[in-house]
Every structure is written in structure tokens, then in C-alpha cells.
């Protein structure tokens, strides 16, 4: 079995928001960054994968099994890191562990102890005494101590200072390298993904814009810069997203041949960052 995750034509309608027929896959052994602006539908998608929300149509398979029918079996092998651990605030690390551990057949107490000591987590400390970075490490410790093969995290790095963010990201990479796990994590911080993701799924306004390897994405898109006089109604239509000032324009395109054909050598062509791609996709012409 190749895909550890298969999201297929999944839709979910809320009053003011629709997750619109989304599909993407993740191969075993890789890190996928799930990126999009606030309100794009990341948490909704993750809740649907975890069967915490009911989808209107489509299906999700994890480890090749159906996310609803085989939920119990699947969850035994998923490490789910919540964006909020705050409901445990007044308990000690040890007490939270004692609540969580019995849910998993594969709970490994030695592993838990090892991670705690590696991460500098004192079992006697209350959750509310931990920094955000330490809380994240504790959540990860819980996920890793039941030998999960697939780790799903909703915004694990948001709210962390740059130093702890870097630490947590490096940790993800270690997990993948040493233990052959797969990771899906959502973020609205593009630099997180640029650093560690193998694949990027970009969601915007409830629709998937692309789901591809990071290298392909960064190769495919191009940023062009030029004078305003170069723009007309026809070539404007080929630009995916554009920002104009009184001096000129900056635009995003995804076909280099087309750029050369339409604008010739008059425009400046640059490599985009993921942030460029995210920002300009939000600025439809
Ligand atoms: P993200 O995690 O990308 O920031 P979410 O998936 O949390 O976005 O939310 C997407 C949209 O769906 C938002 O506009 C949010 O208000 C709406 N939404 C989320 N959950 C519900 C719900 N249970 N009922 C109604 N609307 C919801
Ligand atoms: Mg969210």
C-alpha cells in the first residue's frame, strides 16, 4: 500500500463556508505541509480526516482503510496533535499521560520516559507551567509513545517563538528519518514548510489550489515584474494573481513558455517563495 492518506472528493458545507470537493494523497514516509490562510478550511479538513466531523460526500482512507468504518483501528496508529491542549491545564504531565495511555494498546511506557527526558519534560510539572514549545513537545511525546505511524498536527508551530519553532521543525525531520513515519501538518507560516515539507497541499477558500512536491511547486510557478504599459486585457487573463502599483506590476504565473510568448523578454522573471505563491493566489486579477 502506497498512500498512507487518501482524501477523495470530500465536501462539507457550513452556513458560511464550503469545503469544496477536495482531493489529495500522501505517500508513506513523507512530510506534507497543509497550508492556507486563516479560514481556508485546514482544521475542517483535518477534523474530517479524524472523523471528528461528518463529511457530506467523498471518502477518506488512512492506511488504506476507511476513516469512518475502520475508525478505531486507524486511530490506534495515528498520533493526533491538537492545536489546543489547554483543557488539561491544571493536570500534571504524569496525570495527563495516565489518562491518555490506556486508550492505546501499543502504549510504550519506556518510550514515553525516554522522550520526556530527551525533551526535558518534568512529569511532575503542570501543563499550565509549560511554555508553548514545551506543550508542543509534550503533545508530540504522547503521539510518539503509542508508536503511531502517521502523525497529524493542526498548526503545531503557530504561537511558538522562532527558536522553539525551529526546534520543533527539526524534531519532525528527525522523526521521519529515524522512524519512517509520515507527517501531515497544517500551518499558515510558509517558511515552516519551505524548511521541512516534501509535499505541499495548498488550500484556499475551501478548495485545493495544488497538492504537489515542494520542488515541483517552486519550479513551476514564476513571479514576473514589469511596467503597467505591458498589461492589456488579454495577457492579464493569463496572470494567476497580480499586484499593481503606480510604477508597475508583480504577478504570478505557472507557465514559463507562456510568459515568454506573451511578454517576451521585457518582463523580469523571478523564482517565487511559497509566500509569494500564497499571497498572489489570494490576489486574483
Ligand atoms: P482554518 O483552519 O484553515 O483557519 P477552518 O477549517 O477552521 O479554517 O474554518 C474554515 C471556515 O469554516 C471558517 O470560515 C469557519 O468559520 C467555518 N467553520 C468551521 N467550523 C465550523 C462549524 N462547526 N460551523 C460553522 N462554520 C464553521
Ligand atoms: Mg485552523
PDB file of N, CA and C in Angstrom, residues 156-234:
ATOM      1  N   UNK A 156       0.871  23.053  14.456  1.00  0.00           N
ATOM      2  CA  UNK A 156       1.744  22.773  15.605  1.00  0.00           C
ATOM      3  C   UNK A 156       2.737  23.888  15.921  1.00  0.00           C
ATOM      4  N   UNK A 157       3.023  24.733  14.960  1.00  0.00           N
ATOM      5  CA  UNK A 157       4.062  25.742  15.194  1.00  0.00           C
ATOM      6  C   UNK A 157       3.511  27.140  15.435  1.00  0.00           C
ATOM      7  N   UNK A 158       2.189  27.306  15.285  1.00  0.00           N
ATOM      8  CA  UNK A 158       1.673  28.668  15.445  1.00  0.00           C
ATOM      9  C   UNK A 158       1.739  29.058  16.916  1.00  0.00           C
ATOM     10  N   UNK A 159       2.150  30.250  17.187  1.00  0.00           N
ATOM     11  CA  UNK A 159       2.274  30.710  18.560  1.00  0.00           C
ATOM     12  C   UNK A 159       3.610  30.379  19.199  1.00  0.00           C
ATOM     13  N   UNK A 160       4.484  29.686  18.464  1.00  0.00           N
ATOM     14  CA  UNK A 160       5.816  29.413  19.013  1.00  0.00           C
ATOM     15  C   UNK A 160       6.775  30.526  18.595  1.00  0.00           C
ATOM     16  N   UNK A 161       7.739  30.823  19.473  1.00  0.00           N
ATOM     17  CA  UNK A 161       8.746  31.811  19.074  1.00  0.00           C
ATOM     18  C   UNK A 161       9.680  31.154  18.052  1.00  0.00           C
ATOM     19  N   UNK A 162      10.432  31.960  17.295  1.00  0.00           N
ATOM     20  CA  UNK A 162      11.241  31.415  16.195  1.00  0.00           C
ATOM     21  C   UNK A 162      12.185  30.301  16.628  1.00  0.00           C
ATOM     22  N   UNK A 163      12.748  30.409  17.833  1.00  0.00           N
ATOM     23  CA  UNK A 163      13.703  29.388  18.278  1.00  0.00           C
ATOM     24  C   UNK A 163      12.998  28.057  18.519  1.00  0.00           C
ATOM     25  N   UNK A 164      11.877  28.083  19.258  1.00  0.00           N
ATOM     26  CA  UNK A 164      11.180  26.809  19.502  1.00  0.00           C
ATOM     27  C   UNK A 164      10.560  26.267  18.219  1.00  0.00           C
ATOM     28  N   UNK A 165      10.181  27.178  17.320  1.00  0.00           N
ATOM     29  CA  UNK A 165       9.615  26.706  16.054  1.00  0.00           C
ATOM     30  C   UNK A 165      10.642  25.893  15.291  1.00  0.00           C
ATOM     31  N   UNK A 166      11.837  26.441  15.234  1.00  0.00           N
ATOM     32  CA  UNK A 166      12.931  25.756  14.553  1.00  0.00           C
ATOM     33  C   UNK A 166      13.197  24.397  15.200  1.00  0.00           C
ATOM     34  N   UNK A 167      13.172  24.377  16.528  1.00  0.00           N
ATOM     35  CA  UNK A 167      13.423  23.133  17.277  1.00  0.00           C
ATOM     36  C   UNK A 167      12.374  22.076  16.951  1.00  0.00           C
ATOM     37  N   UNK A 168      11.118  22.515  16.974  1.00  0.00           N
ATOM     38  CA  UNK A 168      10.023  21.575  16.722  1.00  0.00           C
ATOM     39  C   UNK A 168      10.087  21.056  15.273  1.00  0.00           C
ATOM     40  N   UNK A 169      10.402  21.954  14.341  1.00  0.00           N
ATOM     41  CA  UNK A 169      10.504  21.539  12.941  1.00  0.00           C
ATOM     42  C   UNK A 169      11.630  20.524  12.742  1.00  0.00           C
ATOM     43  N   UNK A 170      12.760  20.796  13.383  1.00  0.00           N
ATOM     44  CA  UNK A 170      13.882  19.860  13.269  1.00  0.00           C
ATOM     45  C   UNK A 170      13.498  18.497  13.832  1.00  0.00           C
ATOM     46  N   UNK A 171      12.699  18.550  14.885  1.00  0.00           N
ATOM     47  CA  UNK A 171      12.227  17.315  15.503  1.00  0.00           C
ATOM     48  C   UNK A 171      11.383  16.500  14.518  1.00  0.00           C
ATOM     49  N   UNK A 172      10.501  17.176  13.781  1.00  0.00           N
ATOM     50  CA  UNK A 172       9.679  16.478  12.781  1.00  0.00           C
ATOM     51  C   UNK A 172      10.572  15.728  11.803  1.00  0.00           C
ATOM     52  N   UNK A 173      11.631  16.428  11.390  1.00  0.00           N
ATOM     53  CA  UNK A 173      12.512  15.819  10.414  1.00  0.00           C
ATOM     54  C   UNK A 173      13.218  14.579  10.999  1.00  0.00           C
ATOM     55  N   UNK A 174      13.618  14.688  12.275  1.00  0.00           N
ATOM     56  CA  UNK A 174      14.246  13.532  12.933  1.00  0.00           C
ATOM     57  C   UNK A 174      13.285  12.359  12.991  1.00  0.00           C
ATOM     58  N   UNK A 175      12.016  12.659  13.306  1.00  0.00           N
ATOM     59  CA  UNK A 175      11.020  11.598  13.440  1.00  0.00           C
ATOM     60  C   UNK A 175      10.906  10.833  12.127  1.00  0.00           C
ATOM     61  N   UNK A 176      10.852  11.579  11.030  1.00  0.00           N
ATOM     62  CA  UNK A 176      10.735  10.959   9.715  1.00  0.00           C
ATOM     63  C   UNK A 176      11.966  10.118   9.399  1.00  0.00           C
ATOM     64  N   UNK A 177      13.134  10.676   9.692  1.00  0.00           N
ATOM     65  CA  UNK A 177      14.358   9.982   9.315  1.00  0.00           C
ATOM     66  C   UNK A 177      14.595   8.717  10.135  1.00  0.00           C
ATOM     67  N   UNK A 178      14.401   8.832  11.444  1.00  0.00           N
ATOM     68  CA  UNK A 178      14.747   7.704  12.303  1.00  0.00           C
ATOM     69  C   UNK A 178      13.688   6.618  12.315  1.00  0.00           C
ATOM     70  N   UNK A 179      12.432   7.006  12.184  1.00  0.00           N
ATOM     71  CA  UNK A 179      11.404   6.024  12.472  1.00  0.00           C
ATOM     72  C   UNK A 179      10.495   5.727  11.290  1.00  0.00           C
ATOM     73  N   UNK A 180      10.795   6.326  10.141  1.00  0.00           N
ATOM     74  CA  UNK A 180       9.982   6.069   8.968  1.00  0.00           C
ATOM     75  C   UNK A 180       8.495   6.304   9.205  1.00  0.00           C
ATOM     76  N   UNK A 181       8.192   7.449   9.750  1.00  0.00           N
ATOM     77  CA  UNK A 181       6.801   7.840   9.970  1.00  0.00           C
ATOM     78  C   UNK A 181       6.364   8.772   8.848  1.00  0.00           C
ATOM     79  N   UNK A 182       5.090   9.054   8.792  1.00  0.00           N
ATOM     80  CA  UNK A 182       4.585  10.065   7.870  1.00  0.00           C
ATOM     81  C   UNK A 182       3.949  11.174   8.699  1.00  0.00           C
ATOM     82  N   UNK A 183       4.036  12.392   8.176  1.00  0.00           N
ATOM     83  CA  UNK A 183       3.502  13.529   8.924  1.00  0.00           C
ATOM     84  C   UNK A 183       2.636  14.398   8.018  1.00  0.00           C
ATOM     85  N   UNK A 184       1.468  14.775   8.515  1.00  0.00           N
ATOM     86  CA  UNK A 184       0.668  15.813   7.877  1.00  0.00           C
ATOM     87  C   UNK A 184       0.538  16.940   8.885  1.00  0.00           C
ATOM     88  N   UNK A 185       1.003  18.126   8.521  1.00  0.00           N
ATOM     89  CA  UNK A 185       0.802  19.221   9.472  1.00  0.00           C
ATOM     90  C   UNK A 185       0.350  20.487   8.759  1.00  0.00           C
ATOM     91  N   UNK A 186      -0.593  21.149   9.395  1.00  0.00           N
ATOM     92  CA  UNK A 186      -1.114  22.373   8.797  1.00  0.00           C
ATOM     93  C   UNK A 186      -0.367  23.568   9.360  1.00  0.00           C
ATOM     94  N   UNK A 187      -0.324  24.613   8.565  1.00  0.00           N
ATOM     95  CA  UNK A 187       0.348  25.830   9.006  1.00  0.00           C
ATOM     96  C   UNK A 187      -0.081  26.976   8.105  1.00  0.00           C
ATOM     97  N   UNK A 188      -0.042  28.188   8.656  1.00  0.00           N
ATOM     98  CA  UNK A 188      -0.195  29.324   7.757  1.00  0.00           C
ATOM     99  C   UNK A 188       1.148  30.038   7.611  1.00  0.00           C
ATOM    100  N   UNK A 189       2.199  29.406   8.152  1.00  0.00           N
ATOM    101  CA  UNK A 189       3.533  30.015   8.098  1.00  0.00           C
ATOM    102  C   UNK A 189       4.340  29.310   7.006  1.00  0.00           C
ATOM    103  N   UNK A 190       4.532  30.019   5.890  1.00  0.00           N
ATOM    104  CA  UNK A 190       5.130  29.366   4.724  1.00  0.00           C
ATOM    105  C   UNK A 190       6.569  28.908   4.969  1.00  0.00           C
ATOM    106  N   UNK A 191       7.307  29.668   5.781  1.00  0.00           N
ATOM    107  CA  UNK A 191       8.722  29.307   5.962  1.00  0.00           C
ATOM    108  C   UNK A 191       8.866  27.956   6.671  1.00  0.00           C
ATOM    109  N   UNK A 192       7.871  27.572   7.491  1.00  0.00           N
ATOM    110  CA  UNK A 192       7.897  26.251   8.128  1.00  0.00           C
ATOM    111  C   UNK A 192       7.967  25.155   7.072  1.00  0.00           C
ATOM    112  N   UNK A 193       7.148  25.338   6.048  1.00  0.00           N
ATOM    113  CA  UNK A 193       7.041  24.296   5.035  1.00  0.00           C
ATOM    114  C   UNK A 193       8.244  24.299   4.126  1.00  0.00           C
ATOM    115  N   UNK A 194       8.702  25.519   3.808  1.00  0.00           N
ATOM    116  CA  UNK A 194       9.864  25.629   2.941  1.00  0.00           C
ATOM    117  C   UNK A 194      11.016  24.853   3.565  1.00  0.00           C
ATOM    118  N   UNK A 195      11.048  24.836   4.881  1.00  0.00           N
ATOM    119  CA  UNK A 195      12.131  24.183   5.589  1.00  0.00           C
ATOM    120  C   UNK A 195      12.030  22.663   5.559  1.00  0.00           C
ATOM    121  N   UNK A 196      10.856  22.115   5.810  1.00  0.00           N
ATOM    122  CA  UNK A 196      10.848  20.657   6.016  1.00  0.00           C
ATOM    123  C   UNK A 196       9.879  19.837   5.169  1.00  0.00           C
ATOM    124  N   UNK A 197       8.923  20.466   4.494  1.00  0.00           N
ATOM    125  CA  UNK A 197       7.915  19.641   3.814  1.00  0.00           C
ATOM    126  C   UNK A 197       8.454  19.009   2.531  1.00  0.00           C
ATOM    127  N   UNK A 198       8.062  17.765   2.281  1.00  0.00           N
ATOM    128  CA  UNK A 198       8.362  17.121   0.994  1.00  0.00           C
ATOM    129  C   UNK A 198       7.257  17.448  -0.001  1.00  0.00           C
ATOM    130  N   UNK A 199       6.031  17.462   0.501  1.00  0.00           N
ATOM    131  CA  UNK A 199       4.875  17.756  -0.330  1.00  0.00           C
ATOM    132  C   UNK A 199       4.096  18.924   0.264  1.00  0.00           C
ATOM    133  N   UNK A 200       3.465  19.682  -0.616  1.00  0.00           N
ATOM    134  CA  UNK A 200       2.681  20.811  -0.159  1.00  0.00           C
ATOM    135  C   UNK A 200       1.290  20.748  -0.734  1.00  0.00           C
ATOM    136  N   UNK A 201       0.319  20.830   0.142  1.00  0.00           N
ATOM    137  CA  UNK A 201      -1.061  20.936  -0.305  1.00  0.00           C
ATOM    138  C   UNK A 201      -1.538  22.304   0.105  1.00  0.00           C
ATOM    139  N   UNK A 202      -1.950  23.064  -0.892  1.00  0.00           N
ATOM    140  CA  UNK A 202      -2.345  24.442  -0.646  1.00  0.00           C
ATOM    141  C   UNK A 202      -3.861  24.553  -0.782  1.00  0.00           C
ATOM    142  N   UNK A 203      -4.494  24.988   0.282  1.00  0.00           N
ATOM    143  CA  UNK A 203      -5.945  25.137   0.278  1.00  0.00           C
ATOM    144  C   UNK A 203      -6.280  26.620   0.418  1.00  0.00           C
ATOM    145  N   UNK A 204      -7.262  27.060  -0.358  1.00  0.00           N
ATOM    146  CA  UNK A 204      -7.679  28.452  -0.290  1.00  0.00           C
ATOM    147  C   UNK A 204      -9.193  28.511  -0.482  1.00  0.00           C
ATOM    148  N   UNK A 205      -9.872  29.187   0.417  1.00  0.00           N
ATOM    149  CA  UNK A 205     -11.334  29.328   0.344  1.00  0.00           C
ATOM    150  C   UNK A 205     -12.042  27.996   0.105  1.00  0.00           C
ATOM    151  N   UNK A 206     -11.600  26.972   0.797  1.00  0.00           N
ATOM    152  CA  UNK A 206     -12.291  25.688   0.733  1.00  0.00           C
ATOM    153  C   UNK A 206     -11.971  24.831  -0.473  1.00  0.00           C
ATOM    154  N   UNK A 207     -11.049  25.287  -1.340  1.00  0.00           N
ATOM    155  CA  UNK A 207     -10.665  24.470  -2.497  1.00  0.00           C
ATOM    156  C   UNK A 207      -9.165  24.228  -2.508  1.00  0.00           C
ATOM    157  N   UNK A 208      -8.753  23.080  -3.043  1.00  0.00           N
ATOM    158  CA  UNK A 208      -7.328  22.790  -3.157  1.00  0.00           C
ATOM    159  C   UNK A 208      -6.779  23.524  -4.382  1.00  0.00           C
ATOM    160  N   UNK A 209      -5.757  24.335  -4.167  1.00  0.00           N
ATOM    161  CA  UNK A 209      -5.124  25.045  -5.287  1.00  0.00           C
ATOM    162  C   UNK A 209      -4.103  24.119  -5.955  1.00  0.00           C
ATOM    163  N   UNK A 210      -3.287  23.440  -5.145  1.00  0.00           N
ATOM    164  CA  UNK A 210      -2.411  22.396  -5.676  1.00  0.00           C
ATOM    165  C   UNK A 210      -1.984  21.476  -4.551  1.00  0.00           C
ATOM    166  N   UNK A 211      -1.593  20.265  -4.934  1.00  0.00           N
ATOM    167  CA  UNK A 211      -1.010  19.323  -3.988  1.00  0.00           C
ATOM    168  C   UNK A 211       0.115  18.632  -4.725  1.00  0.00           C
ATOM    169  N   UNK A 212       1.354  19.070  -4.462  1.00  0.00           N
ATOM    170  CA  UNK A 212       2.486  18.592  -5.258  1.00  0.00           C
ATOM    171  C   UNK A 212       3.741  18.565  -4.417  1.00  0.00           C
ATOM    172  N   UNK A 213       4.801  17.990  -4.978  1.00  0.00           N
ATOM    173  CA  UNK A 213       6.068  18.012  -4.255  1.00  0.00           C
ATOM    174  C   UNK A 213       6.544  19.460  -4.186  1.00  0.00           C
ATOM    175  N   UNK A 214       7.206  19.793  -3.100  1.00  0.00           N
ATOM    176  CA  UNK A 214       7.631  21.172  -2.885  1.00  0.00           C
ATOM    177  C   UNK A 214       8.529  21.645  -4.032  1.00  0.00           C
ATOM    178  N   UNK A 215       9.429  20.781  -4.464  1.00  0.00           N
ATOM    179  CA  UNK A 215      10.347  21.179  -5.525  1.00  0.00           C
ATOM    180  C   UNK A 215       9.598  21.489  -6.819  1.00  0.00           C
ATOM    181  N   UNK A 216       8.603  20.660  -7.135  1.00  0.00           N
ATOM    182  CA  UNK A 216       7.815  20.914  -8.353  1.00  0.00           C
ATOM    183  C   UNK A 216       7.078  22.238  -8.264  1.00  0.00           C
ATOM    184  N   UNK A 217       6.523  22.503  -7.089  1.00  0.00           N
ATOM    185  CA  UNK A 217       5.773  23.748  -6.911  1.00  0.00           C
ATOM    186  C   UNK A 217       6.688  24.949  -7.131  1.00  0.00           C
ATOM    187  N   UNK A 218       7.856  24.897  -6.483  1.00  0.00           N
ATOM    188  CA  UNK A 218       8.761  26.045  -6.577  1.00  0.00           C
ATOM    189  C   UNK A 218       9.342  26.186  -7.985  1.00  0.00           C
ATOM    190  N   UNK A 219       9.415  25.075  -8.712  1.00  0.00           N
ATOM    191  CA  UNK A 219       9.880  25.119 -10.108  1.00  0.00           C
ATOM    192  C   UNK A 219       8.830  25.679 -11.046  1.00  0.00           C
ATOM    193  N   UNK A 220       7.594  25.291 -10.770  1.00  0.00           N
ATOM    194  CA  UNK A 220       6.531  25.552 -11.733  1.00  0.00           C
ATOM    195  C   UNK A 220       6.113  27.022 -11.761  1.00  0.00           C
ATOM    196  N   UNK A 221       5.976  27.603 -10.580  1.00  0.00           N
ATOM    197  CA  UNK A 221       5.474  28.975 -10.533  1.00  0.00           C
ATOM    198  C   UNK A 221       6.581  29.982 -10.800  1.00  0.00           C
ATOM    199  N   UNK A 222       6.218  31.098 -11.394  1.00  0.00           N
ATOM    200  CA  UNK A 222       7.180  32.166 -11.607  1.00  0.00           C
ATOM    201  C   UNK A 222       6.551  33.510 -11.275  1.00  0.00           C
ATOM    202  N   UNK A 223       7.401  34.376 -10.757  1.00  0.00           N
ATOM    203  CA  UNK A 223       6.957  35.741 -10.481  1.00  0.00           C
ATOM    204  C   UNK A 223       7.457  36.617 -11.616  1.00  0.00           C
ATOM    205  N   UNK A 224       6.576  37.449 -12.162  1.00  0.00           N
ATOM    206  CA  UNK A 224       7.012  38.372 -13.215  1.00  0.00           C
ATOM    207  C   UNK A 224       6.804  39.809 -12.753  1.00  0.00           C
ATOM    208  N   UNK A 225       7.720  40.667 -13.193  1.00  0.00           N
ATOM    209  CA  UNK A 225       7.618  42.078 -12.837  1.00  0.00           C
ATOM    210  C   UNK A 225       7.775  42.914 -14.102  1.00  0.00           C
ATOM    211  N   UNK A 226       6.930  43.910 -14.238  1.00  0.00           N
ATOM    212  CA  UNK A 226       7.038  44.730 -15.446  1.00  0.00           C
ATOM    213  C   UNK A 226       6.361  46.073 -15.287  1.00  0.00           C
ATOM    214  N   UNK A 227       6.365  46.840 -16.390  1.00  0.00           N
ATOM    215  CA  UNK A 227       5.691  48.135 -16.392  1.00  0.00           C
ATOM    216  C   UNK A 227       4.208  47.955 -16.665  1.00  0.00           C
ATOM    217  N   UNK A 228       3.442  48.916 -16.211  1.00  0.00           N
ATOM    218  CA  UNK A 228       1.987  48.831 -16.401  1.00  0.00           C
ATOM    219  C   UNK A 228       1.590  48.801 -17.875  1.00  0.00           C
ATOM    220  N   UNK A 229       2.382  49.478 -18.714  1.00  0.00           N
ATOM    221  CA  UNK A 229       2.011  49.562 -20.139  1.00  0.00           C
ATOM    222  C   UNK A 229       2.024  48.195 -20.805  1.00  0.00           C
ATOM    223  N   UNK A 230       2.723  47.256 -20.195  1.00  0.00           N
ATOM    224  CA  UNK A 230       2.789  45.922 -20.811  1.00  0.00           C
ATOM    225  C   UNK A 230       1.481  45.164 -20.675  1.00  0.00           C
ATOM    226  N   UNK A 231       0.646  45.606 -19.761  1.00  0.00           N
ATOM    227  CA  UNK A 231      -0.577  44.840 -19.473  1.00  0.00           C
ATOM    228  C   UNK A 231      -1.716  45.241 -20.405  1.00  0.00           C
ATOM    229  N   UNK A 232      -2.426  44.251 -20.891  1.00  0.00           N
ATOM    230  CA  UNK A 232      -3.682  44.518 -21.592  1.00  0.00           C
ATOM    231  C   UNK A 232      -4.709  43.481 -21.141  1.00  0.00           C
ATOM    232  N   UNK A 233      -5.936  43.626 -21.630  1.00  0.00           N
ATOM    233  CA  UNK A 233      -6.997  42.736 -21.163  1.00  0.00           C
ATOM    234  C   UNK A 233      -6.711  41.265 -21.442  1.00  0.00           C
ATOM    235  N   UNK A 234      -6.010  41.031 -22.550  1.00  0.00           N
ATOM    236  CA  UNK A 234      -5.745  39.637 -22.917  1.00  0.00           C
ATOM    237  C   UNK A 234      -4.685  38.989 -22.024  1.00  0.00           C
TER     238      UNK A 234
END
